[in-house]
PDB file of C-alpha atoms in Angstrom:
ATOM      1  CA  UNK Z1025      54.303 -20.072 -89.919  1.00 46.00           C
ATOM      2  CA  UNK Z1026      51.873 -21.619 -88.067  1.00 47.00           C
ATOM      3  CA  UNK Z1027      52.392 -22.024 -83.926  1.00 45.00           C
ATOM      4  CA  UNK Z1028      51.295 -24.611 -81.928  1.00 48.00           C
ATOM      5  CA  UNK Z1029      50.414 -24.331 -78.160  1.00 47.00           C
ATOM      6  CA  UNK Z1030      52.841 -26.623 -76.392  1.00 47.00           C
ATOM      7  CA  UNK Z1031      50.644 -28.237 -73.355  1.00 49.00           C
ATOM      8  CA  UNK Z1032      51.735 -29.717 -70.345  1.00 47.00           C
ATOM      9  CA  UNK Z1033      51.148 -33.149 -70.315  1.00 50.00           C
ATOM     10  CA  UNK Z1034      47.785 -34.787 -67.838  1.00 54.00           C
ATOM     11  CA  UNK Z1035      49.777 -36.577 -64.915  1.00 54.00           C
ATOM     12  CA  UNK Z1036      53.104 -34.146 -65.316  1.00 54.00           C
ATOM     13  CA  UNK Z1037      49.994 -31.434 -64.398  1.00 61.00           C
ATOM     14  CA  UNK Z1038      48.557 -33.045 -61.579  1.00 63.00           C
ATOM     15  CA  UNK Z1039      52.202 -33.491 -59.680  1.00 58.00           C
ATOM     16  CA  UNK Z1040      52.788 -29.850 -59.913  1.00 60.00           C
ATOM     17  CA  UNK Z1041      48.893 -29.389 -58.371  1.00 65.00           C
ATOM     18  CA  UNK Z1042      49.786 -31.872 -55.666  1.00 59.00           C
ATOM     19  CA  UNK Z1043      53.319 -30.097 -54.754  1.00 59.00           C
ATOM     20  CA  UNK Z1044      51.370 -27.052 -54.900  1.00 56.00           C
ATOM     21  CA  UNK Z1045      49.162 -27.883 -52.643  1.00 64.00           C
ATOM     22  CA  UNK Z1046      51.070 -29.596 -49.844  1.00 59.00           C
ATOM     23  CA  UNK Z1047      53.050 -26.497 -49.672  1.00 58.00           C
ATOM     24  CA  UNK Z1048      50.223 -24.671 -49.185  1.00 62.00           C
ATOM     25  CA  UNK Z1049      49.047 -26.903 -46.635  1.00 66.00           C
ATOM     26  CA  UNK Z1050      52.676 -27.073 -44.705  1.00 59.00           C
ATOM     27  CA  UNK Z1051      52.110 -22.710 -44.436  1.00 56.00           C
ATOM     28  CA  UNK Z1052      48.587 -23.484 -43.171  1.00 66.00           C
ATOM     29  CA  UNK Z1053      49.713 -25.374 -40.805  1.00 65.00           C
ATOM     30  CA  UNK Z1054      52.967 -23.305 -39.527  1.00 62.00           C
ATOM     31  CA  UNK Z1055      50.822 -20.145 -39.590  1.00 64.00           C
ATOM     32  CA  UNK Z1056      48.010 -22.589 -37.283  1.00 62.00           C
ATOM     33  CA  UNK Z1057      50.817 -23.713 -34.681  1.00 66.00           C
ATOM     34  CA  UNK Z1058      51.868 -20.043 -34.601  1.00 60.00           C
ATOM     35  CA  UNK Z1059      48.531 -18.749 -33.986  1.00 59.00           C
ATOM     36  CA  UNK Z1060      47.598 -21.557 -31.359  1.00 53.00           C
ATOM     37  CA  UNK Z1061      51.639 -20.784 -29.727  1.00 60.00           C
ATOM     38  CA  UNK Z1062      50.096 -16.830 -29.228  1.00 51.00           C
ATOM     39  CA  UNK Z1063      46.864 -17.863 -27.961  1.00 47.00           C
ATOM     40  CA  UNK Z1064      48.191 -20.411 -25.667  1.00 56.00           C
ATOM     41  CA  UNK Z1065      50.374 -17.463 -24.210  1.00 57.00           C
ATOM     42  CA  UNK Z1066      47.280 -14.841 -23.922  1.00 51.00           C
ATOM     43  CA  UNK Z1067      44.555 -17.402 -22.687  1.00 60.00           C
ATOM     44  CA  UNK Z1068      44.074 -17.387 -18.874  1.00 62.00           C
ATOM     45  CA  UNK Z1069      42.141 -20.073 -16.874  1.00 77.00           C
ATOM     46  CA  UNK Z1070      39.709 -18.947 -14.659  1.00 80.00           C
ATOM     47  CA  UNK Z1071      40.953 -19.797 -11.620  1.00 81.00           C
ATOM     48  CA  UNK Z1072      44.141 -17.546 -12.812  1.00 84.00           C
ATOM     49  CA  UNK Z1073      41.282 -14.706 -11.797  1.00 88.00           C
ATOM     50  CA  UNK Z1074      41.725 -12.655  -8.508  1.00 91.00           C
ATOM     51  CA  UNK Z1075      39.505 -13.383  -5.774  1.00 93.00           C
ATOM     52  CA  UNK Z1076      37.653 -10.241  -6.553  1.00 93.00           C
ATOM     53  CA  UNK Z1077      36.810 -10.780 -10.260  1.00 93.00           C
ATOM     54  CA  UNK Z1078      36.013 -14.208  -9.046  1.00 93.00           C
ATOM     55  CA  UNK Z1079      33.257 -12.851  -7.126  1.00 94.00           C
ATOM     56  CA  UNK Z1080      31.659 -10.621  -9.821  1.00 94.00           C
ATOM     57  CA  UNK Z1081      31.258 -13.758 -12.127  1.00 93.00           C
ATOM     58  CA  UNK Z1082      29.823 -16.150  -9.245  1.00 94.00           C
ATOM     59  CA  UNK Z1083      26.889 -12.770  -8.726  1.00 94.00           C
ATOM     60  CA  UNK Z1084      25.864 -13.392 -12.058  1.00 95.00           C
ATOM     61  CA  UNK Z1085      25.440 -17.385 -11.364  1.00 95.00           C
ATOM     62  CA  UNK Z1086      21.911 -18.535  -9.543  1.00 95.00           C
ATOM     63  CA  UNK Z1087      22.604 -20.833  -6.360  1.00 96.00           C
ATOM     64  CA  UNK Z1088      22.470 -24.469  -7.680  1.00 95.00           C
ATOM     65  CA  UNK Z1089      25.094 -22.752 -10.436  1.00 95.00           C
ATOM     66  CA  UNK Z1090      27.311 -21.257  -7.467  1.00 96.00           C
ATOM     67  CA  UNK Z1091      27.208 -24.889  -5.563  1.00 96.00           C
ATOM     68  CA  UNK Z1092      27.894 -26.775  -9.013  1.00 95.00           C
ATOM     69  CA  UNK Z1093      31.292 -24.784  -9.656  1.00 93.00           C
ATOM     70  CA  UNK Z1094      32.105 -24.626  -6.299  1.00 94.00           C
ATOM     71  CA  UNK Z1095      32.715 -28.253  -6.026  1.00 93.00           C
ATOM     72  CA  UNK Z1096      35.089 -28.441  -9.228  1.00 92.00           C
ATOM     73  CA  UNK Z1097      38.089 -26.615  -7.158  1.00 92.00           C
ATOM     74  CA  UNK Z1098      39.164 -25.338  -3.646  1.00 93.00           C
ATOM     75  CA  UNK Z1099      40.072 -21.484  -5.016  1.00 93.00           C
ATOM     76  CA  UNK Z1100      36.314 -21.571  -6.276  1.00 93.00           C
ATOM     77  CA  UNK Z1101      35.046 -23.255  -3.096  1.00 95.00           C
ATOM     78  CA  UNK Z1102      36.667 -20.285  -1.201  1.00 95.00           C
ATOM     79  CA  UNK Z1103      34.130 -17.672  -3.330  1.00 95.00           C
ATOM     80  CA  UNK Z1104      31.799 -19.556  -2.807  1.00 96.00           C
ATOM     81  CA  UNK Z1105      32.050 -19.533   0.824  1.00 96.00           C
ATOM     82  CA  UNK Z1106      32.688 -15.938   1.076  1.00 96.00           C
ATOM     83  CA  UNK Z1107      30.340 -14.199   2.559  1.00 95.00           C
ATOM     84  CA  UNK Z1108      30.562 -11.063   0.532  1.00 96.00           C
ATOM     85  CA  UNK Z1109      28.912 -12.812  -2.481  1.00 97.00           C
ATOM     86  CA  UNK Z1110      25.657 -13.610  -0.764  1.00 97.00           C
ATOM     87  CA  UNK Z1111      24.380 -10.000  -0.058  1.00 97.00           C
ATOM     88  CA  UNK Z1112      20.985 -10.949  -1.580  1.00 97.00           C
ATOM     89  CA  UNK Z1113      18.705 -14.506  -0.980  1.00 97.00           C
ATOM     90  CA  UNK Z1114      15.443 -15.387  -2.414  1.00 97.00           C
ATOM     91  CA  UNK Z1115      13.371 -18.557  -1.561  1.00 96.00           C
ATOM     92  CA  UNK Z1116      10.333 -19.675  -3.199  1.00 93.00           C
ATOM     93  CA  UNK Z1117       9.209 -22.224  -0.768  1.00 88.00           C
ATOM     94  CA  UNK Z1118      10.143 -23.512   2.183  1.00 88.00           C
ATOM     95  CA  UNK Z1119      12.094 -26.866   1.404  1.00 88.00           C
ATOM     96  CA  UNK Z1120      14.647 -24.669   0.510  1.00 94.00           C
ATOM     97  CA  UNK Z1121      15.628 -23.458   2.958  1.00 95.00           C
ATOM     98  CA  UNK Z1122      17.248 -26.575   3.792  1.00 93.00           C
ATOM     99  CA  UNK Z1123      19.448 -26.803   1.078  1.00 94.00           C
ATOM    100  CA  UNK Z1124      23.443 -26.204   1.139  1.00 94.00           C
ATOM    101  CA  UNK Z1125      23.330 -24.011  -1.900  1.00 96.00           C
ATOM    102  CA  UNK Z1126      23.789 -20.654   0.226  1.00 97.00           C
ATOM    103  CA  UNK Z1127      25.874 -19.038   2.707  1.00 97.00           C
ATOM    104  CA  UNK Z1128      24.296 -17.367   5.517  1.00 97.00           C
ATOM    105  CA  UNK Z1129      26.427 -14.031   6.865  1.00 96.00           C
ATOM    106  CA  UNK Z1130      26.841 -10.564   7.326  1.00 97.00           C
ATOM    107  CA  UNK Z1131      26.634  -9.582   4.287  1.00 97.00           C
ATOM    108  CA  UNK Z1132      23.195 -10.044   3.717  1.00 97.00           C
ATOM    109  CA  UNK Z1133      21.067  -7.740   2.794  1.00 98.00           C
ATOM    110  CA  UNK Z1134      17.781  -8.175   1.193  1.00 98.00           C
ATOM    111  CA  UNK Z1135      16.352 -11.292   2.157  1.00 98.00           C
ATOM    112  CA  UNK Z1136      13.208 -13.148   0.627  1.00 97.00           C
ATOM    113  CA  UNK Z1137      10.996 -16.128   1.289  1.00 96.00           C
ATOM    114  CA  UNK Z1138       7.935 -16.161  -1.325  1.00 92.00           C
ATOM    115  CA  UNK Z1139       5.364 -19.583  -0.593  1.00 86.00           C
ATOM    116  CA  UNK Z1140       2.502 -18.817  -3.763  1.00 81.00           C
ATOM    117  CA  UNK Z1141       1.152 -22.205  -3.531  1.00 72.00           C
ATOM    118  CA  UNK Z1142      -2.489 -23.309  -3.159  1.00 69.00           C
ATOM    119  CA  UNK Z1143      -1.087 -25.675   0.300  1.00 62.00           C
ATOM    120  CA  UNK Z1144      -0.804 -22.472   2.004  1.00 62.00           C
ATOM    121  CA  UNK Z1145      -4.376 -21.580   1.005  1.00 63.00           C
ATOM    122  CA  UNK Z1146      -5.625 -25.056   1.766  1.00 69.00           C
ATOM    123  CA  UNK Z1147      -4.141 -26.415   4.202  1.00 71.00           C
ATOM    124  CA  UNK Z1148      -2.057 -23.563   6.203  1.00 74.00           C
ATOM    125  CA  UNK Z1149      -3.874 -21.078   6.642  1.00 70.00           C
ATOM    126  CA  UNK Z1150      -6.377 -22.945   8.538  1.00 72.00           C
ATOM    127  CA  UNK Z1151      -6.937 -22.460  12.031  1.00 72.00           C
ATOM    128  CA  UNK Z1152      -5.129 -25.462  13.959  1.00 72.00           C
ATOM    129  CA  UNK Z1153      -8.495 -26.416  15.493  1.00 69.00           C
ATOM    130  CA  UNK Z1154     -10.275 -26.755  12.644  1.00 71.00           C
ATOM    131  CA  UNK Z1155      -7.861 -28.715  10.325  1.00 74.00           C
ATOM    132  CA  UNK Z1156      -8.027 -32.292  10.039  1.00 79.00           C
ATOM    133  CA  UNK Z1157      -5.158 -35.553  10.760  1.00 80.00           C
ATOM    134  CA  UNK Z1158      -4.349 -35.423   7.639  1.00 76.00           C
ATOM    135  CA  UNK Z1159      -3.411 -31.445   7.204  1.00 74.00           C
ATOM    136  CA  UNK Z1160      -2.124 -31.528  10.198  1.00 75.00           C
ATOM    137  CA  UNK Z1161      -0.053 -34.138   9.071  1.00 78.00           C
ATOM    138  CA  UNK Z1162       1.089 -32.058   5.951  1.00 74.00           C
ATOM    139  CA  UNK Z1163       1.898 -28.991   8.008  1.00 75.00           C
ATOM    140  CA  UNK Z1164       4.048 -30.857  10.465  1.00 76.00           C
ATOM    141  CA  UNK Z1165       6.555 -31.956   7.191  1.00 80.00           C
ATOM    142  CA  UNK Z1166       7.179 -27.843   7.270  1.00 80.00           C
ATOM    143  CA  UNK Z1167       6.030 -26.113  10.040  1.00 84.00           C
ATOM    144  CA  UNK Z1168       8.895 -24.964  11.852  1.00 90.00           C
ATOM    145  CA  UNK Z1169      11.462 -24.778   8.403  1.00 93.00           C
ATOM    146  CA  UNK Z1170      10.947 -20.876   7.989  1.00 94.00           C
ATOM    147  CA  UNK Z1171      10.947 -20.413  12.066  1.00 95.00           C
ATOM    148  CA  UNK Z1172      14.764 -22.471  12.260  1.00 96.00           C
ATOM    149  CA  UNK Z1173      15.639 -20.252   9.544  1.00 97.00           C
ATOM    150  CA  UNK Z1174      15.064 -16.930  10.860  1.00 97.00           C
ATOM    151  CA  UNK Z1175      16.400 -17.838  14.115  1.00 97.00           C
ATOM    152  CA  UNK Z1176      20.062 -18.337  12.403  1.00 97.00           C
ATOM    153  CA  UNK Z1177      19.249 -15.333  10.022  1.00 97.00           C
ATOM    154  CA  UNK Z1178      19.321 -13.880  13.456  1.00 97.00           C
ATOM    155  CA  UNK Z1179      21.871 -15.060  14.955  1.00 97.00           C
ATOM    156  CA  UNK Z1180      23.924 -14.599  11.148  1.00 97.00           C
ATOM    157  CA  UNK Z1181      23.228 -11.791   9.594  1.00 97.00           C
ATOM    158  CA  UNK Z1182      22.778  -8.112  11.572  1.00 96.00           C
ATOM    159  CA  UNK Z1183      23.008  -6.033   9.067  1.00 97.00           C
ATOM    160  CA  UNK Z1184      19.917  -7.282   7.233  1.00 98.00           C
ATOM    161  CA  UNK Z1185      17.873  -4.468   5.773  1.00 98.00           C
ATOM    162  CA  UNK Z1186      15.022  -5.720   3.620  1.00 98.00           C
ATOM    163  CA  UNK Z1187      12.944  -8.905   4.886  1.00 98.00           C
ATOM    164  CA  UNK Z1188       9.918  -9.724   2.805  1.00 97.00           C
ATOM    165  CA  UNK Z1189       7.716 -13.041   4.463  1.00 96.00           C
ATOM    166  CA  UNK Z1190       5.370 -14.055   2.020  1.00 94.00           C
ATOM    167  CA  UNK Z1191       2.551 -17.627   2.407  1.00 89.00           C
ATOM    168  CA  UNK Z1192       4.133 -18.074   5.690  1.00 90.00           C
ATOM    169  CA  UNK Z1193       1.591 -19.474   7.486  1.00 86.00           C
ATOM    170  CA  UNK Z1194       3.288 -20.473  10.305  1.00 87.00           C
ATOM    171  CA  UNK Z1195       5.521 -18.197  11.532  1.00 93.00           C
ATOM    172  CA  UNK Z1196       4.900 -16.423  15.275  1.00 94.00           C
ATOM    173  CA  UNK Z1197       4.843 -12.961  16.091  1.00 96.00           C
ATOM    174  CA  UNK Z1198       7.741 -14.262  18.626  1.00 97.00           C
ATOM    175  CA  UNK Z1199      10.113 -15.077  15.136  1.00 97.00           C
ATOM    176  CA  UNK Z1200       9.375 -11.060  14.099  1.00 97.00           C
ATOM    177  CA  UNK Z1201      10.090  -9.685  17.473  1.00 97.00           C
ATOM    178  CA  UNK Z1202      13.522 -12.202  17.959  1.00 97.00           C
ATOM    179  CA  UNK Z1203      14.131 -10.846  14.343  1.00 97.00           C
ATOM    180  CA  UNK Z1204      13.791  -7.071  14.815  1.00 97.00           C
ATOM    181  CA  UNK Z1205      15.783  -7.046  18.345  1.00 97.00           C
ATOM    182  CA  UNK Z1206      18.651  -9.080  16.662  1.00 97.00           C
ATOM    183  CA  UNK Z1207      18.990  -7.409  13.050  1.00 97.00           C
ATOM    184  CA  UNK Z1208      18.532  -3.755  14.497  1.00 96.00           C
ATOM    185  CA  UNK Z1209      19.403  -1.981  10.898  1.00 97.00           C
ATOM    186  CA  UNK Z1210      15.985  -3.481   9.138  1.00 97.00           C
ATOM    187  CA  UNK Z1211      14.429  -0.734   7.089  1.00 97.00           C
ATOM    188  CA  UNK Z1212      11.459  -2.105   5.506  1.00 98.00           C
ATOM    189  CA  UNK Z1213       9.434  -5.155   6.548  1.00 97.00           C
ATOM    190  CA  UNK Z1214       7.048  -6.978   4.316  1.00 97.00           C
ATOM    191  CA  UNK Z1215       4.356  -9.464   5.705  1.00 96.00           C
ATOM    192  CA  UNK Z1216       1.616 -11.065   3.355  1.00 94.00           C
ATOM    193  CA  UNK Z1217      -0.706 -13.526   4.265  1.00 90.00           C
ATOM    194  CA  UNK Z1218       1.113 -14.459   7.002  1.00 91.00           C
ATOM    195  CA  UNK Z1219      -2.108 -15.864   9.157  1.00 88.00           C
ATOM    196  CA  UNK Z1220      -0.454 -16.052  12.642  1.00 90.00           C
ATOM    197  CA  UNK Z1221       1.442 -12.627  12.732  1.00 94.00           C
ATOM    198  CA  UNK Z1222      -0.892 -10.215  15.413  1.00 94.00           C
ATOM    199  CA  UNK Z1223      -0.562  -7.422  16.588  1.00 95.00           C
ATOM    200  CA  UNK Z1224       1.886  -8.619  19.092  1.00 96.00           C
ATOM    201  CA  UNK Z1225       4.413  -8.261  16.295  1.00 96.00           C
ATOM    202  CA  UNK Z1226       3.270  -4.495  15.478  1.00 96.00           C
ATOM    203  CA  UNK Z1227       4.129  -3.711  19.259  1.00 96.00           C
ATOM    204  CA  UNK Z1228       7.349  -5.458  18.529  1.00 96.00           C
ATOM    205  CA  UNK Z1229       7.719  -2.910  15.820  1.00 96.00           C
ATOM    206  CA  UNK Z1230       7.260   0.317  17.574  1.00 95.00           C
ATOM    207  CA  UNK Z1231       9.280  -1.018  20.295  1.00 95.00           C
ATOM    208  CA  UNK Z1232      12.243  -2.744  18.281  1.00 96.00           C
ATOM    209  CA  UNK Z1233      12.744  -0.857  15.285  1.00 94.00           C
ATOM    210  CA  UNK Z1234      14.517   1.763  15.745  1.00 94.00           C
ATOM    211  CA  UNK Z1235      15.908   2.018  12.137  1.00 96.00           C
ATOM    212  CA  UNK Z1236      12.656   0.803   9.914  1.00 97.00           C
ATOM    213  CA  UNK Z1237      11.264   2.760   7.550  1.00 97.00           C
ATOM    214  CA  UNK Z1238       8.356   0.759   5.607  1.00 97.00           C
ATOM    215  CA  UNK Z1239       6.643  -2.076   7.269  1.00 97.00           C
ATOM    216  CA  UNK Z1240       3.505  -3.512   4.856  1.00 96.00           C
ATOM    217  CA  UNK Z1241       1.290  -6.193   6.816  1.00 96.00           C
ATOM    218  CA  UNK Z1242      -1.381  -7.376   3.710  1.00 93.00           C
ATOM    219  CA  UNK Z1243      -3.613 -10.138   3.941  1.00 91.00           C
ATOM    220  CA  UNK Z1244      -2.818 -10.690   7.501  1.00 92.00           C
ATOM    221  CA  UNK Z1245      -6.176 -11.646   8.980  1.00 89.00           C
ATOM    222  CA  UNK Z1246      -5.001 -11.263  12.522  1.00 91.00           C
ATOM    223  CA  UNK Z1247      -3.805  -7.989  12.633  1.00 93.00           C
ATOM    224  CA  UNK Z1248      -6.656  -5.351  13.824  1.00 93.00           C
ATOM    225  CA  UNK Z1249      -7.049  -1.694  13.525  1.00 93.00           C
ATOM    226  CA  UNK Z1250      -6.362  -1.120  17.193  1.00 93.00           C
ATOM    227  CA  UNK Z1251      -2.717  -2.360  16.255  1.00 94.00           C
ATOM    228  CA  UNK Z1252      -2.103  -0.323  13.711  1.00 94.00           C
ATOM    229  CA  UNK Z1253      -3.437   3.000  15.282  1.00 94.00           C
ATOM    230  CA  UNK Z1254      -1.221   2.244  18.106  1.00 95.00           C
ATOM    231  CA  UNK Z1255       1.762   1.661  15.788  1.00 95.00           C
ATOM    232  CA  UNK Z1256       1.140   5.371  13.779  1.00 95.00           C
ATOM    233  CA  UNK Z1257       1.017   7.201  17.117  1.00 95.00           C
ATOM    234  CA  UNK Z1258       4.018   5.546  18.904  1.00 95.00           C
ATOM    235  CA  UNK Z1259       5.842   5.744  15.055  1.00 95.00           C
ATOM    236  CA  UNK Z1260       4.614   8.048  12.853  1.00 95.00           C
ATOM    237  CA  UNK Z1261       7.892   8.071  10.914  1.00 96.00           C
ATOM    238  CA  UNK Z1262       7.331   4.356   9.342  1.00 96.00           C
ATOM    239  CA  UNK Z1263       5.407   4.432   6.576  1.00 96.00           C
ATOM    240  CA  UNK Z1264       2.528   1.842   7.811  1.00 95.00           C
ATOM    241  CA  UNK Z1265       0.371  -0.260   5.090  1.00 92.00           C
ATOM    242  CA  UNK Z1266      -2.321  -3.345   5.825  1.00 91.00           C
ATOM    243  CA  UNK Z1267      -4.157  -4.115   2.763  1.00 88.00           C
ATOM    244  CA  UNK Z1268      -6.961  -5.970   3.773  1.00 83.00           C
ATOM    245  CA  UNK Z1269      -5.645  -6.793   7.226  1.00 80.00           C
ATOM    246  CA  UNK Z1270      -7.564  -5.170   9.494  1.00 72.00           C
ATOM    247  CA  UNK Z1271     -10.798  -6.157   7.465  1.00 70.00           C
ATOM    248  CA  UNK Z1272     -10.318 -10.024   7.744  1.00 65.00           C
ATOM    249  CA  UNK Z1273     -12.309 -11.768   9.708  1.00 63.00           C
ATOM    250  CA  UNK Z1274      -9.384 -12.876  12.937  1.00 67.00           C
ATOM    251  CA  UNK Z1275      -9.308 -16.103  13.919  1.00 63.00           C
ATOM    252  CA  UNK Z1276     -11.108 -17.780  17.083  1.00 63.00           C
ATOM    253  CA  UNK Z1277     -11.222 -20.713  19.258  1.00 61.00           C
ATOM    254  CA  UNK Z1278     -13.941 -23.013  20.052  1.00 59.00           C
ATOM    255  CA  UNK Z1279     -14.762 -21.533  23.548  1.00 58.00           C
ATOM    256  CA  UNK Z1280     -14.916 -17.952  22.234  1.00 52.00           C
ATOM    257  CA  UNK Z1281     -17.294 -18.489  19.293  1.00 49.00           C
ATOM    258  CA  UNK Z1282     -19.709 -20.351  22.377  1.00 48.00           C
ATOM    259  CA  UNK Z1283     -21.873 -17.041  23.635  1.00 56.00           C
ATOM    260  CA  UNK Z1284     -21.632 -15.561  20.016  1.00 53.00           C
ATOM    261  CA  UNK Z1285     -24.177 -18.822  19.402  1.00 55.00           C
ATOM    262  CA  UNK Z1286     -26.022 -18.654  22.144  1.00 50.00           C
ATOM    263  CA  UNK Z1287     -26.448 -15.102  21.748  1.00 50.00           C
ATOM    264  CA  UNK Z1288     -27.490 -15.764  18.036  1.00 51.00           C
ATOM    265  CA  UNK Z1289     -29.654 -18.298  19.641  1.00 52.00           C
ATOM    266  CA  UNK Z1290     -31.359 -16.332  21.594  1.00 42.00           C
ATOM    267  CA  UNK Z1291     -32.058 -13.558  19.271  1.00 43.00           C
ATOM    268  CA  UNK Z1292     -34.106 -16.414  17.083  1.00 50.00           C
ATOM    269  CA  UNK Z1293     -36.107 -17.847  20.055  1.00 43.00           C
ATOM    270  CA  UNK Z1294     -37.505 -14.162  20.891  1.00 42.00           C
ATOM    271  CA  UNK Z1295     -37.270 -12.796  17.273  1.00 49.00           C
TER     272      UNK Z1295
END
C-alpha cells in the first residue's frame, strides 16, 4: 500500500504562523509591562538621594558641572551651596576668580591659583616704571582680581591649610601677611614667580605662622638672602626653599640705578 504525506494546505499554513506569532508577541509584551512595572518600583531619582550621597556625586563633578546641575532644582541648589563640598579650589587664571561657579567657606582647604601664561612674562612681571600705556593698560583689566580674592579667602575660610600663588604678578607682600594673620592653621605656602612678594612677606612668616610647615618662594626675584637667613634662625622648624630667588636680579627705581651710572661712569673716564 502505498502512503501519501497529507500536507497542510499554503494560506491554511500561514494563519496558524500568524496566530502563532501574535501570541508570542502578546507574552512579549506582558512579560515587557511586567519587567518595566518592577523597574519602575526599584528605580530612584536622584534627588530621592540623601543630602550626603548628594554630596559625594557633586565631588566627582568639575565647577561649571556643579553650577549646571545646580540650577535644574532647589534640593541640588542646596549641595551646591554647601560649604562642605568645596574643601578644595583650583584656578588657572585670574578671570576666574570672578565667576559664580564656587562657594567660598570654611571648609576649604587646599586652595590654588596657577597664571602659566606668557602675559605674566610679558607684560606683568615688568617693573611698573618701565612698562608702557599700553601694558599698563592690560594690567589694570586684572590687577587687583587675585588681591579682592584673598581678602574674602580671608575673611571666608580660616581653616585653610595649603595656598599655592603661582604667575601672580601682582599681589603685595601686605595680601600674604593679611592672609597668614587671618587663616592661622596654613601649613605650607607656595609662591612662584610672584615678582612683588619681598622679604616683607618672609618677616610676615616668622612672625604670623605659627602653624606652617613648608613655605617654597621660587622665582621670586625680590626676595634676598638676608630674608631668608633671617627666616631659618627665627624658624628653623619650616622647611624653607627659594629656587632661584635670592639669585634674581631685584627690582629698582629710576633714582636708585642714578649713582650705579655715574659710578660706572666714572670708572670709564679714569679707566
Amino acid at each position: 500500500m502505498c502512503l501519501r504525506r497529507h500536507h497542510v494546505s499554503g494560506p491554511h499554513n500561514t494563519g496558524c504562523r500568524l496566530i502563532v506569532a501574535a501570541h508570542q508577541q502578546a507574552y512579549r509584551s506582558h512579560r515587557d509591562e511586567a519587567c518595566l512595572s518592577v523597574l519602575g518600583r526599584l528605580t530612584m531619582h536622584l534627588i530621592q538621594l540623601n543630602h550626603e550621597c548628594l554630596l559625594h556625586l557633586f565631588s566627582f563633578l568639575d565647577k561649571d558641572s556643579r553650577k549646571s546641575l545646580s540650577s535644574t532644582c532647589h534640593q541640588l541648589r542646596e549641595v551646591f551651596l554647601d560649604p562642605c563640598l568645596w574643601t578644595l579650589l583650583h584656578f588657572s587664571s585670574p578671570c576666574q576668580l570672578t565667576r559664580d561657579n564656587f562657594v567660598l567657606g570654611p571648609s576649604l582647604r587646599f586652595l590654588t591659583v596657577c597664571w602659566y601664561s606668557s602675559r605674566v612674562l610679558q607684560v606683568c612681571n615688568i617693573e611698573d616704571w618701565l612698562k608702557s600705556s599700553f601694558q599698563k593698560d592690560i594690567c589694570s583689566k586684572h590687577e587687583n582680581l587675585v588681591s579682592t580674592f584673598l581678602a574674602h579667602v580671608c575673611h571666608m575660610c580660616p581653616n585653610l591649610l595649603w595656598l599655592t600663588l603661582a604667575g601672580c604678578g601682582h599681589i603685595t607682600d601686605q595680601d600674604v601677611i593679611s592672609l597668614l594673620q587671618s587663616c592661622r592653621k596654613l601649613r605650607c605656602l607656595h609662591l612662584e614667580n610672584c615678582v612683588r612678594i619681598t622679604d616683607r612677606s618672609l618677616e610676615g612668616v616668622a612672625a604670623h605662622g605659627a602653624s606652617l610647615e613648608e613655605v617654597k618662594v621660587d622665582f621670586c626675584r625680590n626676595i634676598t638672602q638676608a630674608g631668608l637667613r633671617a627666616v631659618r634662625e627665627k624658624r628653623p622648624d619650616i622647611q624653607l626653599s627659594a629656587e632661584r630667588s635670592a639669585d634674581m636680579i631685584p627690582d629698582s627705581k629710576p633714582e636708585e640705578r642714578l649713582p650705579l651710572r655715574r659710578t660706572l661712569q666714572k670708572v670709564l673716564l679714569f679707566s
